Short mmCIF file of C-alpha atoms in Angstrom, two decimals:
data_model
loop_
_atom_site.label_atom_id
_atom_site.label_comp_id
_atom_site.label_asym_id
_atom_site.label_seq_id
_atom_site.Cartn_x
_atom_site.Cartn_y
_atom_site.Cartn_z
CA MET P 1 62.61 90.84 121.78
CA GLY P 2 62.33 88.86 118.55
CA TRP P 3 65.13 86.52 119.53
CA ARG P 4 63.59 85.85 122.92
CA ILE P 5 60.29 84.95 121.27
CA LEU P 6 62.08 82.67 118.82
CA ILE P 7 64.12 80.90 121.51
CA ARG P 8 61.05 80.44 123.71
CA SER P 9 59.15 79.01 120.77
CA LEU P 10 61.92 76.57 119.92
CA LYS P 11 62.28 75.42 123.52
CA GLY P 12 58.56 74.94 123.87
CA HIS P 13 58.22 72.84 120.73
CA LYS P 14 61.34 70.68 120.74
CA ALA P 15 59.53 67.55 119.58
CA ARG P 16 57.91 69.35 116.65
CA LEU P 17 61.19 70.96 115.62
CA ALA P 18 63.05 67.62 115.90
CA LEU P 19 60.43 65.92 113.71
CA ALA P 20 60.77 68.61 111.03
CA ILE P 21 64.58 68.42 111.07
CA LEU P 22 64.44 64.61 110.94
CA SER P 23 62.20 64.71 107.89
CA VAL P 24 64.62 67.06 106.14
CA VAL P 25 67.55 64.86 107.23
CA LEU P 26 65.97 61.85 105.55
CA GLY P 27 65.41 63.68 102.28
CA ALA P 28 68.77 65.47 102.37
CA SER P 29 70.69 62.28 103.19
CA LEU P 30 69.32 60.57 100.09
CA VAL P 31 70.08 63.62 97.98
CA ALA P 32 73.63 63.70 99.36
CA ALA P 33 74.15 59.98 98.77
CA LEU P 34 72.77 60.07 95.26
CA THR P 35 74.64 63.27 94.37
CA ASN P 36 77.95 61.87 95.59
CA LEU P 37 77.30 58.63 93.74
CA SER P 38 76.11 60.34 90.58
CA LEU P 39 79.37 62.28 90.41
CA ASP P 40 81.34 59.01 90.62
CA ILE P 41 78.97 56.46 89.11
CA PRO P 42 79.62 57.32 85.45
CA GLN P 43 83.34 56.70 85.86
CA LYS P 44 82.95 53.56 87.97
CA ALA P 45 80.11 52.09 85.91
CA SER P 46 81.89 52.79 82.64
CA ALA P 47 85.08 51.27 84.00
CA GLN P 48 83.23 48.07 84.90
CA LEU P 49 81.41 47.98 81.57
CA ARG P 50 84.67 48.53 79.70
CA ALA P 51 85.99 45.42 81.44
CA TYR P 52 83.76 43.45 79.07
CA GLY P 53 85.32 44.80 75.91
CA ALA P 54 86.35 47.82 73.90
CA ASN P 55 83.73 50.23 72.63
CA ILE P 56 85.65 51.36 69.51
CA LEU P 57 87.53 49.19 67.01
CA ILE P 58 90.12 50.71 64.68
CA LEU P 59 90.56 48.67 61.50
CA PRO P 60 92.41 49.16 58.20
CA TYR P 61 90.14 50.92 55.74
CA PRO P 62 88.88 48.36 53.18
CA VAL P 63 90.82 48.65 49.91
CA PRO P 64 89.45 46.92 46.79
CA GLY P 65 91.66 44.02 45.79
CA VAL P 66 93.62 44.03 49.07
CA SER P 67 92.61 41.30 51.53
CA ASP P 68 95.45 41.66 54.03
CA ALA P 69 95.63 45.39 54.85
CA HIS P 70 97.28 46.58 58.04
CA LEU P 71 97.68 49.70 60.14
CA ARG P 72 101.06 51.26 60.84
CA GLU P 73 102.08 50.88 64.48
CA GLU P 74 103.82 54.25 64.46
CA ASP P 75 100.54 55.99 63.64
CA LEU P 76 99.07 54.83 66.97
CA ALA P 77 101.04 57.62 68.65
CA TYR P 78 98.02 59.75 67.67
CA LEU P 79 96.01 58.02 70.41
CA GLU P 80 98.42 59.38 73.03
CA ARG P 81 98.32 62.99 71.86
CA ALA P 82 97.15 65.59 74.38
CA ASP P 83 93.98 66.39 72.42
CA ILE P 84 92.71 62.80 72.20
CA ALA P 85 94.29 60.96 75.17
CA PRO P 86 91.89 62.37 77.84
CA ALA P 87 89.00 60.70 76.01
CA ILE P 88 90.63 57.25 76.01
CA ALA P 89 90.92 54.92 79.00
CA GLY P 90 93.21 52.56 77.10
CA TYR P 91 93.90 50.86 73.78
CA VAL P 92 95.32 47.50 72.74
CA PRO P 93 96.92 46.81 69.32
CA TYR P 94 96.73 43.33 67.83
CA LEU P 95 98.41 41.62 64.88
CA TYR P 96 96.59 38.48 63.77
CA SER P 97 97.95 35.77 61.52
CA GLY P 98 97.43 32.08 60.76
CA VAL P 99 100.32 29.87 61.92
CA GLU P 100 101.02 26.16 62.38
CA ILE P 101 102.04 24.33 65.53
CA GLY P 102 102.89 20.67 65.04
CA GLY P 103 100.94 20.62 61.80
CA GLN P 104 97.84 22.15 63.44
CA LYS P 105 96.56 25.53 62.29
CA VAL P 106 96.21 28.13 65.04
CA VAL P 107 95.41 31.85 65.12
CA LEU P 108 98.41 33.83 66.37
CA ALA P 109 97.70 37.14 68.11
CA GLY P 110 100.55 39.53 68.77
CA THR P 111 99.88 42.25 71.34
CA ARG P 112 101.48 44.57 73.83
CA TRP P 113 101.37 42.86 77.20
CA ASP P 114 101.16 46.06 79.25
CA LYS P 115 98.16 47.27 77.26
CA ALA P 116 96.46 43.87 77.22
CA ARG P 117 96.76 43.37 80.99
CA GLU P 118 95.29 46.80 81.66
CA ALA P 119 92.38 46.48 79.23
CA SER P 120 91.47 42.83 79.89
CA PRO P 121 90.87 42.41 83.64
CA TRP P 122 88.20 39.77 82.99
CA TRP P 123 90.71 37.35 81.40
CA GLN P 124 91.23 34.38 83.70
CA VAL P 125 94.88 33.42 83.41
CA THR P 126 96.15 30.16 84.86
CA GLY P 127 99.88 30.48 85.40
CA ARG P 128 101.10 34.01 84.71
CA TRP P 129 101.19 36.72 82.09
CA PRO P 130 104.29 36.75 79.84
CA LEU P 131 107.00 39.22 80.74
CA ASP P 132 107.43 42.43 78.78
CA GLY P 133 110.29 42.76 76.33
CA SER P 134 110.83 42.09 72.65
CA GLU P 135 113.35 39.32 73.32
CA VAL P 136 111.17 37.38 75.76
CA GLN P 137 109.95 34.21 74.04
CA GLU P 138 106.90 33.55 76.20
CA ALA P 139 103.32 32.90 75.14
CA LEU P 140 99.81 32.90 76.55
CA ALA P 141 97.68 30.08 75.11
CA GLY P 142 93.90 30.01 74.88
CA ALA P 143 92.15 27.17 76.70
CA GLN P 144 90.94 25.62 73.42
CA VAL P 145 94.44 25.76 71.94
CA VAL P 146 95.85 23.98 74.99
CA GLU P 147 93.19 21.27 74.74
CA LYS P 148 93.54 20.93 70.97
CA LEU P 149 97.33 20.56 71.01
CA GLY P 150 97.67 18.84 74.37
CA LEU P 151 99.91 21.57 75.76
CA GLY P 152 100.86 22.30 79.36
CA LEU P 153 102.39 25.11 81.37
CA GLY P 154 106.14 25.41 80.84
CA GLU P 155 106.04 23.50 77.57
CA GLU P 156 107.98 24.79 74.57
CA ILE P 157 106.28 25.00 71.19
CA THR P 158 107.55 25.79 67.71
CA VAL P 159 105.38 28.21 65.76
CA GLU P 160 105.70 28.22 61.98
CA HIS P 161 104.66 30.91 59.51
CA GLY P 162 105.80 30.10 55.99
CA ASP P 163 109.54 29.59 56.18
CA ASN P 164 109.87 31.37 59.51
CA ARG P 165 109.99 29.52 62.81
CA ARG P 166 110.05 30.70 66.37
CA THR P 167 110.03 28.87 69.69
CA PHE P 168 107.90 30.02 72.62
CA THR P 169 107.32 28.80 76.16
CA ILE P 170 103.74 28.52 77.42
CA VAL P 171 103.63 30.43 80.71
CA GLY P 172 99.88 30.92 81.02
CA VAL P 173 96.52 29.61 79.86
CA VAL P 174 93.74 32.14 79.28
CA SER P 175 89.99 31.49 79.62
CA THR P 176 87.47 34.11 78.54
CA GLY P 177 84.51 32.20 77.15
CA ALA P 178 85.08 34.02 73.85
CA ALA P 179 87.31 33.97 70.79
CA GLU P 180 90.49 34.49 72.83
CA GLU P 181 90.37 30.84 73.91
CA SER P 182 91.16 29.74 70.33
CA GLN P 183 94.21 31.99 69.96
CA LEU P 184 97.88 31.91 70.89
CA PHE P 185 99.13 35.23 72.26
CA VAL P 186 102.71 36.41 71.93
CA SER P 187 104.34 39.82 72.10
CA LEU P 188 103.59 42.19 69.24
CA GLN P 189 107.28 42.41 68.29
CA ALA P 190 107.60 38.62 68.18
CA ALA P 191 104.52 38.30 65.97
CA GLN P 192 105.80 41.01 63.64
CA LYS P 193 109.16 39.26 63.25
CA LEU P 194 107.59 35.86 62.71
CA THR P 195 105.16 37.09 60.06
CA GLY P 196 107.52 39.58 58.44
CA LEU P 197 105.10 42.44 59.17
CA ALA P 198 107.41 44.76 61.04
CA GLY P 199 105.64 47.87 62.35
CA ARG P 200 102.18 46.61 61.36
CA VAL P 201 99.01 45.80 63.34
CA SER P 202 95.70 44.26 62.27
CA LEU P 203 93.38 46.23 64.54
CA VAL P 204 93.26 48.32 67.70
CA GLN P 205 90.71 47.89 70.48
CA VAL P 206 89.95 51.22 72.17
CA SER P 207 88.20 51.73 75.49
CA ALA P 208 86.87 55.28 75.26
CA LEU P 209 85.23 57.31 78.02
CA ALA P 210 81.70 57.22 76.66
CA GLN P 211 80.19 59.12 79.60
CA LYS P 212 82.30 62.19 78.78
CA TYR P 213 82.69 62.14 75.01
CA PRO P 214 80.27 61.05 72.23
CA LEU P 215 81.65 57.83 70.76
CA SER P 216 80.64 58.81 67.22
CA ASP P 217 82.68 62.02 67.47
CA LEU P 218 85.67 60.13 68.86
CA ALA P 219 85.48 57.56 66.08
CA ARG P 220 85.39 60.32 63.48
CA SER P 221 88.41 62.02 65.05
CA MET P 222 90.33 58.74 65.04
CA GLU P 223 89.61 58.21 61.37
CA GLU P 224 90.89 61.70 60.63
CA GLY P 225 94.02 61.26 62.74
CA LEU P 226 94.98 57.73 61.65
CA PRO P 227 95.83 57.37 57.94
CA GLY P 228 93.99 54.55 56.22
CA ALA P 229 91.97 53.66 59.32
CA GLU P 230 88.29 52.99 59.88
CA ALA P 231 86.91 53.43 63.41
CA ARG P 232 83.79 51.47 64.31
CA VAL P 233 81.71 52.00 67.42
CA VAL P 234 80.92 48.68 69.11
CA GLY P 235 77.19 49.18 69.51
CA GLN P 236 76.50 46.63 72.23
CA ILE P 237 78.99 48.03 74.75
CA ALA P 238 78.21 51.64 73.87
CA ARG P 239 74.47 51.11 74.25
CA ALA P 240 74.99 49.23 77.52
CA GLU P 241 76.95 52.14 78.98
CA ARG P 242 74.34 54.71 78.01
CA GLN P 243 71.37 52.59 79.12
CA VAL P 244 72.81 51.58 82.48
CA LEU P 245 73.91 55.10 83.37
CA SER P 246 70.63 56.71 82.30
CA LYS P 247 68.53 54.15 84.21
CA VAL P 248 70.58 54.50 87.37
CA GLN P 249 70.36 58.28 87.26
CA LEU P 250 66.61 58.19 86.54
CA LEU P 251 66.08 55.89 89.52
CA MET P 252 68.07 58.29 91.68
CA VAL P 253 65.93 61.24 90.63
CA LEU P 254 62.64 59.41 91.20
CA VAL P 255 63.52 58.10 94.67
CA ALA P 256 64.98 61.41 95.78
CA GLY P 257 61.94 63.28 94.47
CA LEU P 258 59.48 61.08 96.36
CA LEU P 259 61.40 61.35 99.62
CA LEU P 260 61.76 65.10 99.28
CA LEU P 261 58.01 65.38 98.67
CA ALA P 262 57.40 63.52 101.92
CA SER P 263 59.87 65.78 103.72
CA GLY P 264 58.13 68.85 102.36
CA LEU P 265 54.75 67.64 103.61
CA VAL P 266 56.16 67.09 107.11
CA VAL P 267 57.69 70.57 107.15
CA LEU P 268 54.42 72.07 105.89
CA SER P 269 52.50 70.31 108.64
CA THR P 270 55.01 71.43 111.26
CA MET P 271 55.02 75.07 110.19
CA THR P 272 51.22 75.14 109.89
CA THR P 273 50.88 73.75 113.41
CA SER P 274 53.31 76.38 114.64
CA LEU P 275 51.21 79.09 113.00
CA LEU P 276 47.97 77.84 114.56
CA GLU P 277 49.55 77.70 118.03
CA ARG P 278 50.97 81.22 117.71
CA THR P 279 48.08 83.00 116.00
CA SER P 280 47.16 85.04 119.07
CA GLU P 281 50.83 85.82 119.70
CA ILE P 282 51.23 87.09 116.13
CA GLY P 283 48.08 89.20 116.42
CA LEU P 284 49.34 90.78 119.64
CA MET P 285 52.75 91.51 118.07
CA LYS P 286 51.08 93.22 115.12
CA ALA P 287 48.85 95.23 117.44
CA LEU P 288 51.97 96.43 119.25
CA GLY P 289 53.47 97.62 115.98
CA ALA P 290 55.47 94.60 114.70
CA SER P 291 55.94 94.79 110.94
CA ASN P 292 55.32 91.98 108.47
CA LEU P 293 59.09 91.80 107.98
CA ARG P 294 59.58 91.08 111.67
CA ILE P 295 56.88 88.38 111.63
CA ALA P 296 58.39 86.81 108.52
CA GLY P 297 61.81 86.94 110.18
CA LEU P 298 60.59 84.87 113.13
CA PHE P 299 59.13 82.16 110.91
CA GLY P 300 62.06 82.41 108.52
CA ALA P 301 64.58 81.87 111.31
CA GLU P 302 62.77 78.71 112.33
CA ALA P 303 62.76 77.52 108.72
CA VAL P 304 66.49 78.27 108.37
CA ILE P 305 67.25 76.24 111.50
CA ILE P 306 65.28 73.31 110.07
CA ALA P 307 66.95 73.59 106.66
CA ALA P 308 70.50 74.05 107.97
CA GLY P 309 70.25 71.33 110.60
CA GLY P 310 68.59 68.87 108.23
CA GLY P 311 70.96 69.74 105.38
CA VAL P 312 74.23 69.37 107.30
CA VAL P 313 73.25 66.21 109.18
CA GLY P 314 71.66 64.82 106.03
CA TYR P 315 74.82 65.37 104.02
CA LEU P 316 76.96 63.55 106.59
CA LEU P 317 74.58 60.58 106.70
CA GLY P 318 74.22 60.62 102.92
CA TYR P 319 77.97 60.59 102.37
CA ALA P 320 78.29 57.60 104.71
CA LEU P 321 75.49 55.85 102.79
CA ALA P 322 77.22 56.62 99.49
CA GLN P 323 80.41 55.02 100.80
CA VAL P 324 78.55 51.85 101.77
CA ILE P 325 76.80 51.58 98.39
CA SER P 326 79.98 52.29 96.43
CA HIS P 327 81.96 49.65 98.34
CA GLN P 328 79.20 47.08 97.89
CA VAL P 329 78.63 47.71 94.17
CA PHE P 330 81.97 48.94 92.83
CA GLY P 331 84.45 47.88 95.51
CA ALA P 332 85.79 51.43 95.76
CA SER P 333 85.31 54.48 97.93
CA VAL P 334 83.58 57.73 96.97
CA ALA P 335 85.53 60.96 97.22
CA PRO P 336 83.74 63.84 99.00
CA HIS P 337 82.51 66.45 96.53
CA PRO P 338 82.02 70.07 97.64
CA LEU P 339 79.40 70.37 94.91
CA ALA P 340 77.38 67.56 96.53
CA PHE P 341 77.43 69.42 99.86
CA LEU P 342 76.23 72.63 98.25
CA ILE P 343 73.50 70.82 96.32
CA THR P 344 72.32 69.08 99.49
CA LEU P 345 72.08 72.36 101.41
CA ALA P 346 70.35 74.04 98.48
CA VAL P 347 67.78 71.25 98.17
CA ALA P 348 67.14 71.19 101.94
CA ALA P 349 66.67 74.96 101.96
CA GLY P 350 64.47 74.88 98.86
CA VAL P 351 62.17 72.17 100.22
CA THR P 352 61.90 73.85 103.63
CA LEU P 353 61.20 77.34 102.28
CA PHE P 354 58.75 76.05 99.67
CA ALA P 355 56.86 74.04 102.31
CA SER P 356 56.85 77.11 104.60
CA ALA P 357 55.52 79.50 101.96
CA LEU P 358 51.83 78.92 102.75
CA PRO P 359 52.22 79.31 106.56
CA PHE P 360 54.30 82.45 105.91
CA HIS P 361 51.53 83.92 103.81
CA ARG P 362 48.86 83.13 106.37
CA ALA P 363 50.97 84.58 109.18
CA LEU P 364 51.39 87.84 107.31
CA SER P 365 47.68 88.07 106.51
CA ILE P 366 46.53 87.79 110.13
CA ALA P 367 44.35 90.77 111.15
CA PRO P 368 45.28 91.80 114.72
CA ALA P 369 41.88 93.39 115.39
CA LEU P 370 40.00 90.17 114.72
CA ILE P 371 42.42 88.12 116.82
CA LEU P 372 42.22 90.49 119.78
CA LYS P 373 38.43 90.65 119.52
CA GLU P 374 38.25 86.84 119.74
CA GLU P 375 40.56 86.89 122.71
#
């Protein structure tokens, strides 16, 4: 009996039911899109922000009377340990020294090419990156160095440091708009041999996962794990990560909240209209012995249909919207998250049931005697 009444009611008010489901779809689709994005945005946003520089610098701890302190390269194995590696996206060691090329003073920077390529995607290299290997005598010259010395791609240069000399071939020119343009980059091993600083580095640039781990805690752990090291948080990048992520997430919450409020109002209007149209029917059912539980079940079934239909369709549309936004902003796809689906259904159900609470209450408080008397 109850199912027949429910089916007849749904068939007789298709337009009203479709409007209610559509309103939930709109709200649920935004929730689904924002939830899927919010689960991926921290990683993608942090990855793009890290492309503009490291957020932690590891330097030799200042020692009174020592102006040329260095870190031991072997100690950097700490950064690859199982307890610290998950918090680090990458790190790049550097050994800096003043050298001469044709009587001109230049800053020499020795680094590990594999690490530098991975951590410096914003470097614009004309030519190519030097090949890996300690015996490869190739160099990457900053744009200002090339202009200052009149160098060209494929040209050989002799680099002098005290009594040591080493010949390199320029295979690439790097432009960054920053200090890198005034430096000559060679492999870390070559720089160590030229300067006589075997196994030493001047500093380490670390790109840490700031959205997962507090940078201050990571810096403190690095100081404890690296003998004679001082870890400094690069405030500008760290603040940028936190501010961008918090603003994006706040915007998501505000927009989703407003749209869900509108969806709730539509559902409230729909359920209230349904109650007014079925007042006499409810009164008759109560007069024939229908319990409040049965009446609530009829309205609840209609609310469940609205919530389930709006939630499922909304999630599918929201996931598609998340894919479009992610490709446009980050150039990458968004993986489907079961948690996002569950959250979307929960929000759709919560909004629908909350908006239906007042009509439910009024339906249960209908006095059959008064309704039948009016009829």
